[in-house]
């Protein structure tokens, strides 16, 4: 507030500083960034930021379907 740091100020002293700040007040707001757990791309919205599940499932299902088709074709020839 007006160039004064409130970091280690008691609540009542900070309130007094605001009350005596005058008509024009300059505020500098800072906040600490919360440490993030997980991958760097973590968005905090419930998604991990890694590969989407579909990026793993779709190719896996395609390979499984191809393997079943090949197996059925091979068995028909026997």
CSV table of N, CA, C and O in Angstrom, one decimal:
chain,number,residue,atom,x,y,z
A,1,UNK,N,0.9,-1.2,0.0
A,1,UNK,CA,0.0,0.0,0.0
A,1,UNK,C,0.9,1.2,0.0
A,1,UNK,O,1.7,1.4,0.9
A,2,UNK,N,0.8,2.0,-1.1
A,2,UNK,CA,1.6,3.2,-1.2
A,2,UNK,C,3.1,3.0,-0.9
A,2,UNK,O,3.8,3.7,-0.3
A,3,UNK,N,3.6,1.8,-1.4
A,3,UNK,CA,5.0,1.5,-1.3
A,3,UNK,C,5.4,0.7,0.0
A,3,UNK,O,6.5,0.3,0.1
A,4,UNK,N,4.4,0.5,0.9
A,4,UNK,CA,4.7,-0.2,2.1
A,4,UNK,C,4.4,-1.7,2.0
A,4,UNK,O,3.3,-2.0,1.5
A,5,UNK,N,5.2,-2.5,2.4
A,5,UNK,CA,5.0,-4.0,2.4
A,5,UNK,C,4.2,-4.4,3.5
A,5,UNK,O,4.4,-4.0,4.7
A,6,UNK,N,3.1,-5.2,3.3
A,6,UNK,CA,2.3,-5.7,4.4
A,6,UNK,C,2.6,-7.1,4.8
A,6,UNK,O,1.9,-7.7,5.6
A,7,UNK,N,3.7,-7.7,4.2
A,7,UNK,CA,4.0,-9.1,4.4
A,7,UNK,C,4.0,-9.5,5.9
A,7,UNK,O,3.3,-10.5,6.3
A,8,UNK,N,4.8,-8.9,6.7
A,8,UNK,CA,4.9,-9.3,8.1
A,8,UNK,C,4.1,-8.4,9.1
A,8,UNK,O,4.4,-8.4,10.3
A,9,UNK,N,3.2,-7.6,8.6
A,9,UNK,CA,2.5,-6.7,9.4
A,9,UNK,C,1.3,-7.4,10.1
A,9,UNK,O,0.7,-8.3,9.5
A,10,UNK,N,1.0,-7.0,11.3
A,10,UNK,CA,-0.1,-7.5,12.0
A,10,UNK,C,-1.4,-7.0,11.4
A,10,UNK,O,-1.4,-5.9,10.7
A,11,UNK,N,-2.5,-7.7,11.5
A,11,UNK,CA,-3.8,-7.3,10.8
A,11,UNK,C,-4.2,-5.9,11.2
A,11,UNK,O,-4.5,-5.1,10.3
A,12,UNK,N,-4.1,-5.5,12.5
A,12,UNK,CA,-4.6,-4.2,12.9
A,12,UNK,C,-3.7,-3.1,12.3
A,12,UNK,O,-4.1,-2.0,12.0
A,13,UNK,N,-2.4,-3.4,12.2
A,13,UNK,CA,-1.5,-2.4,11.6
A,13,UNK,C,-1.7,-2.2,10.1
A,13,UNK,O,-1.6,-1.1,9.6
A,14,UNK,N,-2.1,-3.3,9.4
A,14,UNK,CA,-2.4,-3.3,8.0
A,14,UNK,C,-3.7,-2.5,7.8
A,14,UNK,O,-3.8,-1.6,6.9
A,15,UNK,N,-4.7,-2.7,8.6
A,15,UNK,CA,-5.9,-1.9,8.6
A,15,UNK,C,-5.7,-0.5,8.8
A,15,UNK,O,-6.2,0.4,8.0
A,16,UNK,N,-4.8,-0.1,9.7
A,16,UNK,CA,-4.5,1.3,10.0
A,16,UNK,C,-3.8,1.9,8.8
A,16,UNK,O,-4.0,3.0,8.5
A,17,UNK,N,-2.9,1.1,8.2
A,17,UNK,CA,-2.2,1.6,7.0
A,17,UNK,C,-3.2,2.0,5.9
A,17,UNK,O,-3.1,3.0,5.2
A,18,UNK,N,-4.2,1.1,5.7
A,18,UNK,CA,-5.2,1.4,4.7
A,18,UNK,C,-6.1,2.6,5.1
A,18,UNK,O,-6.4,3.5,4.2
A,19,UNK,N,-6.4,2.7,6.3
A,19,UNK,CA,-7.2,3.9,6.8
A,19,UNK,C,-6.5,5.2,6.6
A,19,UNK,O,-7.1,6.2,6.3
A,20,UNK,N,-5.2,5.2,6.7
A,20,UNK,CA,-4.4,6.4,6.7
A,20,UNK,C,-3.8,6.6,5.3
A,20,UNK,O,-2.9,7.5,5.1
A,21,UNK,N,-4.2,5.8,4.3
A,21,UNK,CA,-3.5,5.9,3.0
A,21,UNK,C,-3.8,7.1,2.2
A,21,UNK,O,-3.1,7.5,1.3
A,22,UNK,N,-4.9,7.8,2.5
A,22,UNK,CA,-5.2,9.0,1.8
A,22,UNK,C,-6.3,8.8,0.7
A,22,UNK,O,-6.8,7.7,0.6
A,23,UNK,N,-6.5,9.8,-0.1
A,23,UNK,CA,-7.5,9.7,-1.2
A,23,UNK,C,-7.0,8.8,-2.4
A,23,UNK,O,-7.8,8.2,-3.0
A,24,UNK,N,-5.7,8.9,-2.7
A,24,UNK,CA,-5.2,8.1,-3.8
A,24,UNK,C,-4.3,7.0,-3.2
A,24,UNK,O,-3.3,7.3,-2.5
A,25,UNK,N,-4.7,5.8,-3.5
A,25,UNK,CA,-3.9,4.7,-3.0
A,25,UNK,C,-3.3,3.9,-4.1
A,25,UNK,O,-4.0,3.6,-5.1
A,26,UNK,N,-2.1,3.5,-3.9
A,26,UNK,CA,-1.4,2.6,-4.9
A,26,UNK,C,-1.3,1.2,-4.3
A,26,UNK,O,-0.7,1.1,-3.2
A,27,UNK,N,-1.8,0.2,-4.9
A,27,UNK,CA,-1.7,-1.1,-4.5
A,27,UNK,C,-0.9,-2.0,-5.4
A,27,UNK,O,-1.1,-1.9,-6.6
A,28,UNK,N,0.0,-2.8,-4.9
A,28,UNK,CA,0.8,-3.8,-5.7
A,28,UNK,C,0.4,-5.1,-5.1
A,28,UNK,O,0.7,-5.4,-3.9
A,29,UNK,N,-0.3,-5.9,-5.9
A,29,UNK,CA,-0.8,-7.2,-5.4
A,29,UNK,C,0.1,-8.3,-5.9
A,29,UNK,O,0.5,-8.3,-7.1
A,30,UNK,N,0.6,-9.2,-5.0
A,30,UNK,CA,1.4,-10.3,-5.4
A,30,UNK,C,0.8,-11.5,-4.8
A,30,UNK,O,0.2,-11.5,-3.7
A,31,UNK,N,0.9,-12.6,-5.5
A,31,UNK,CA,0.5,-13.9,-4.9
A,31,UNK,C,1.5,-15.0,-5.3
A,31,UNK,O,2.2,-14.9,-6.3
A,32,UNK,N,1.7,-15.9,-4.4
A,32,UNK,CA,2.6,-17.0,-4.7
A,32,UNK,C,2.0,-18.0,-5.6
A,32,UNK,O,0.8,-18.3,-5.5
A,33,UNK,N,2.8,-18.5,-6.6
A,33,UNK,CA,2.3,-19.6,-7.4
A,33,UNK,C,2.3,-20.8,-6.6
A,33,UNK,O,3.2,-21.2,-5.9
A,34,UNK,N,1.2,-21.6,-6.7
A,34,UNK,CA,1.1,-22.8,-6.0
A,34,UNK,C,1.9,-23.9,-6.7
A,34,UNK,O,1.9,-24.0,-8.0
A,35,UNK,N,2.7,-24.7,-6.0
A,35,UNK,CA,3.5,-25.7,-6.6
A,35,UNK,C,2.5,-26.7,-7.3
A,35,UNK,O,1.4,-27.0,-6.7
A,36,UNK,N,2.9,-27.2,-8.4
A,36,UNK,CA,2.0,-28.1,-9.2
A,36,UNK,C,2.6,-29.6,-9.0
A,36,UNK,O,3.8,-29.8,-9.1
A,37,UNK,N,1.7,-30.5,-8.7
A,37,UNK,CA,2.0,-31.9,-8.7
A,37,UNK,C,1.7,-32.5,-10.1
A,37,UNK,O,0.7,-32.1,-10.7
A,38,UNK,N,2.5,-33.4,-10.5
A,38,UNK,CA,2.2,-34.1,-11.8
A,38,UNK,C,3.0,-33.5,-12.9
A,38,UNK,O,4.0,-32.8,-12.7
A,39,UNK,N,2.6,-33.8,-14.1
A,39,UNK,CA,3.3,-33.4,-15.3
A,39,UNK,C,3.4,-31.9,-15.4
A,39,UNK,O,2.5,-31.2,-14.9
A,40,UNK,N,4.3,-31.4,-16.2
A,40,UNK,CA,4.5,-29.9,-16.4
A,40,UNK,C,3.2,-29.3,-17.0
A,40,UNK,O,2.9,-28.2,-16.7
A,41,UNK,N,2.6,-30.1,-17.9
A,41,UNK,CA,1.4,-29.6,-18.6
A,41,UNK,C,0.1,-29.6,-17.8
A,41,UNK,O,-1.0,-29.5,-18.3
A,42,UNK,N,0.2,-29.9,-16.5
A,42,UNK,CA,-1.0,-30.0,-15.6
A,42,UNK,C,-1.8,-28.7,-15.7
A,42,UNK,O,-1.3,-27.7,-15.4
A,43,UNK,N,-3.1,-28.9,-15.9
A,43,UNK,CA,-3.9,-27.7,-16.0
A,43,UNK,C,-4.8,-27.5,-14.8
A,43,UNK,O,-5.4,-26.4,-14.7
A,44,UNK,N,-4.8,-28.4,-13.9
A,44,UNK,CA,-5.6,-28.2,-12.7
A,44,UNK,C,-7.1,-28.4,-12.9
A,44,UNK,O,-7.9,-28.0,-12.0
A,45,UNK,N,-7.5,-28.8,-14.0
A,45,UNK,CA,-9.0,-29.0,-14.2
A,45,UNK,C,-9.4,-30.4,-14.3
A,45,UNK,O,-10.4,-30.8,-14.9
A,46,UNK,N,-8.6,-31.3,-13.6
A,46,UNK,CA,-8.9,-32.7,-13.6
A,46,UNK,C,-8.3,-33.5,-14.7
A,46,UNK,O,-8.3,-34.7,-14.6
A,47,UNK,N,-7.6,-32.9,-15.6
A,47,UNK,CA,-6.9,-33.6,-16.7
A,47,UNK,C,-5.4,-33.5,-16.4
A,47,UNK,O,-4.9,-32.5,-15.9
A,48,UNK,N,-4.7,-34.6,-16.7
A,48,UNK,CA,-3.3,-34.7,-16.3
A,48,UNK,C,-2.4,-33.9,-17.3
A,48,UNK,O,-1.3,-33.6,-16.9
A,49,UNK,N,-2.9,-33.6,-18.4
A,49,UNK,CA,-2.0,-32.9,-19.4
A,49,UNK,C,-1.2,-33.8,-20.2
A,49,UNK,O,-0.5,-33.4,-21.1
A,50,UNK,N,-1.3,-35.1,-19.9
A,50,UNK,CA,-0.6,-36.1,-20.7
A,50,UNK,C,-1.4,-36.5,-21.9
A,50,UNK,O,-2.2,-35.8,-22.4
A,51,UNK,N,-1.2,-37.7,-22.5
A,51,UNK,CA,-1.9,-38.2,-23.6
A,51,UNK,C,-3.4,-38.4,-23.2
A,51,UNK,O,-3.6,-39.0,-22.1
A,52,UNK,N,-4.3,-38.0,-24.0
A,52,UNK,CA,-5.7,-38.3,-23.8
A,52,UNK,C,-5.9,-39.9,-23.9
A,52,UNK,O,-5.2,-40.5,-24.6
A,53,UNK,N,-6.9,-40.4,-23.1
A,53,UNK,CA,-7.1,-41.8,-23.1
A,53,UNK,C,-7.4,-42.3,-24.5
A,53,UNK,O,-7.0,-43.4,-24.9
A,54,UNK,N,-8.1,-41.5,-25.3
A,54,UNK,CA,-8.5,-42.0,-26.7
A,54,UNK,C,-7.2,-42.2,-27.5
A,54,UNK,O,-7.2,-43.0,-28.4
A,55,UNK,N,-6.2,-41.4,-27.3
A,55,UNK,CA,-5.0,-41.6,-28.0
A,55,UNK,C,-4.3,-42.9,-27.8
A,55,UNK,O,-3.5,-43.4,-28.6
A,56,UNK,N,-4.6,-43.6,-26.7
A,56,UNK,CA,-4.1,-44.9,-26.4
A,56,UNK,C,-5.1,-46.0,-26.8
A,56,UNK,O,-4.8,-47.0,-27.4
A,57,UNK,N,-6.4,-45.7,-26.5
A,57,UNK,CA,-7.4,-46.7,-26.8
A,57,UNK,C,-7.7,-47.0,-28.2
A,57,UNK,O,-7.8,-48.1,-28.7
A,58,UNK,N,-7.8,-45.9,-29.0
A,58,UNK,CA,-8.2,-46.1,-30.4
A,58,UNK,C,-7.1,-46.9,-31.2
A,58,UNK,O,-7.5,-47.9,-31.8
A,59,UNK,N,-5.8,-46.6,-31.1
A,59,UNK,CA,-4.9,-47.5,-31.8
A,59,UNK,C,-4.9,-48.9,-31.3
A,59,UNK,O,-4.7,-49.8,-32.0
A,60,UNK,N,-5.0,-49.0,-29.9
A,60,UNK,CA,-5.0,-50.3,-29.3
A,60,UNK,C,-6.2,-51.2,-29.8
A,60,UNK,O,-6.0,-52.4,-30.1
A,61,UNK,N,-7.4,-50.6,-29.9
A,61,UNK,CA,-8.6,-51.3,-30.4
A,61,UNK,C,-8.4,-51.6,-31.9
A,61,UNK,O,-8.8,-52.7,-32.3
A,62,UNK,N,-7.8,-50.7,-32.6
A,62,UNK,CA,-7.6,-51.0,-34.1
A,62,UNK,C,-6.6,-52.2,-34.3
A,62,UNK,O,-6.9,-53.0,-35.1
A,63,UNK,N,-5.6,-52.2,-33.5
A,63,UNK,CA,-4.7,-53.4,-33.5
A,63,UNK,C,-5.3,-54.7,-33.1
A,63,UNK,O,-5.1,-55.7,-33.7
A,64,UNK,N,-6.2,-54.6,-32.1
A,64,UNK,CA,-6.9,-55.8,-31.6
A,64,UNK,C,-7.8,-56.3,-32.7
A,64,UNK,O,-7.9,-57.5,-33.0
A,65,UNK,N,-8.6,-55.4,-33.3
A,65,UNK,CA,-9.5,-55.7,-34.4
A,65,UNK,C,-8.8,-56.3,-35.6
A,65,UNK,O,-9.2,-57.4,-36.1
A,66,UNK,N,-7.6,-55.8,-35.9
A,66,UNK,CA,-6.8,-56.3,-37.0
A,66,UNK,C,-6.3,-57.7,-36.7
A,66,UNK,O,-6.3,-58.6,-37.5
A,67,UNK,N,-5.9,-57.9,-35.4
A,67,UNK,CA,-5.4,-59.2,-35.0
A,67,UNK,C,-6.5,-60.3,-35.1
A,67,UNK,O,-6.3,-61.4,-35.5
A,68,UNK,N,-7.7,-59.9,-34.6
A,68,UNK,CA,-8.9,-60.8,-34.7
A,68,UNK,C,-9.2,-61.2,-36.1
A,68,UNK,O,-9.4,-62.3,-36.5
A,69,UNK,N,-9.2,-60.2,-37.0
A,69,UNK,CA,-9.5,-60.4,-38.4
A,69,UNK,C,-8.5,-61.3,-39.0
A,69,UNK,O,-8.9,-62.3,-39.8
A,70,UNK,N,-7.2,-61.1,-38.8
A,70,UNK,CA,-6.2,-62.0,-39.3
A,70,UNK,C,-6.3,-63.4,-38.8
A,70,UNK,O,-6.2,-64.4,-39.5
A,71,UNK,N,-6.6,-63.5,-37.5
A,71,UNK,CA,-6.8,-64.8,-36.9
A,71,UNK,C,-7.9,-65.6,-37.5
A,71,UNK,O,-7.8,-66.8,-37.9
A,72,UNK,N,-9.1,-64.9,-37.7
A,72,UNK,CA,-10.2,-65.5,-38.4
A,72,UNK,C,-9.9,-65.9,-39.8
A,72,UNK,O,-10.3,-67.0,-40.3
A,73,UNK,N,-9.2,-65.1,-40.5
A,73,UNK,CA,-8.9,-65.4,-41.9
A,73,UNK,C,-7.9,-66.6,-42.0
A,73,UNK,O,-8.0,-67.5,-42.8
A,74,UNK,N,-7.0,-66.7,-41.0
A,74,UNK,CA,-6.0,-67.8,-41.0
A,74,UNK,C,-6.7,-69.1,-40.6
A,74,UNK,O,-6.4,-70.1,-41.2
A,75,UNK,N,-7.7,-69.0,-39.7
A,75,UNK,CA,-8.4,-70.2,-39.3
A,75,UNK,C,-9.3,-70.8,-40.4
A,75,UNK,O,-9.5,-72.0,-40.5
A,76,UNK,N,-9.8,-69.9,-41.3
A,76,UNK,CA,-10.6,-70.3,-42.4
A,76,UNK,C,-9.8,-71.1,-43.4
A,76,UNK,O,-10.4,-72.0,-44.1
A,77,UNK,N,-8.6,-70.8,-43.6
A,77,UNK,CA,-7.7,-71.5,-44.5
A,77,UNK,C,-7.3,-72.9,-44.1
A,77,UNK,O,-6.8,-73.6,-44.8
A,78,UNK,N,-7.4,-73.1,-42.8
A,78,UNK,CA,-7.0,-74.5,-42.3
A,78,UNK,C,-8.1,-75.5,-42.5
A,78,UNK,O,-9.1,-75.5,-42.6
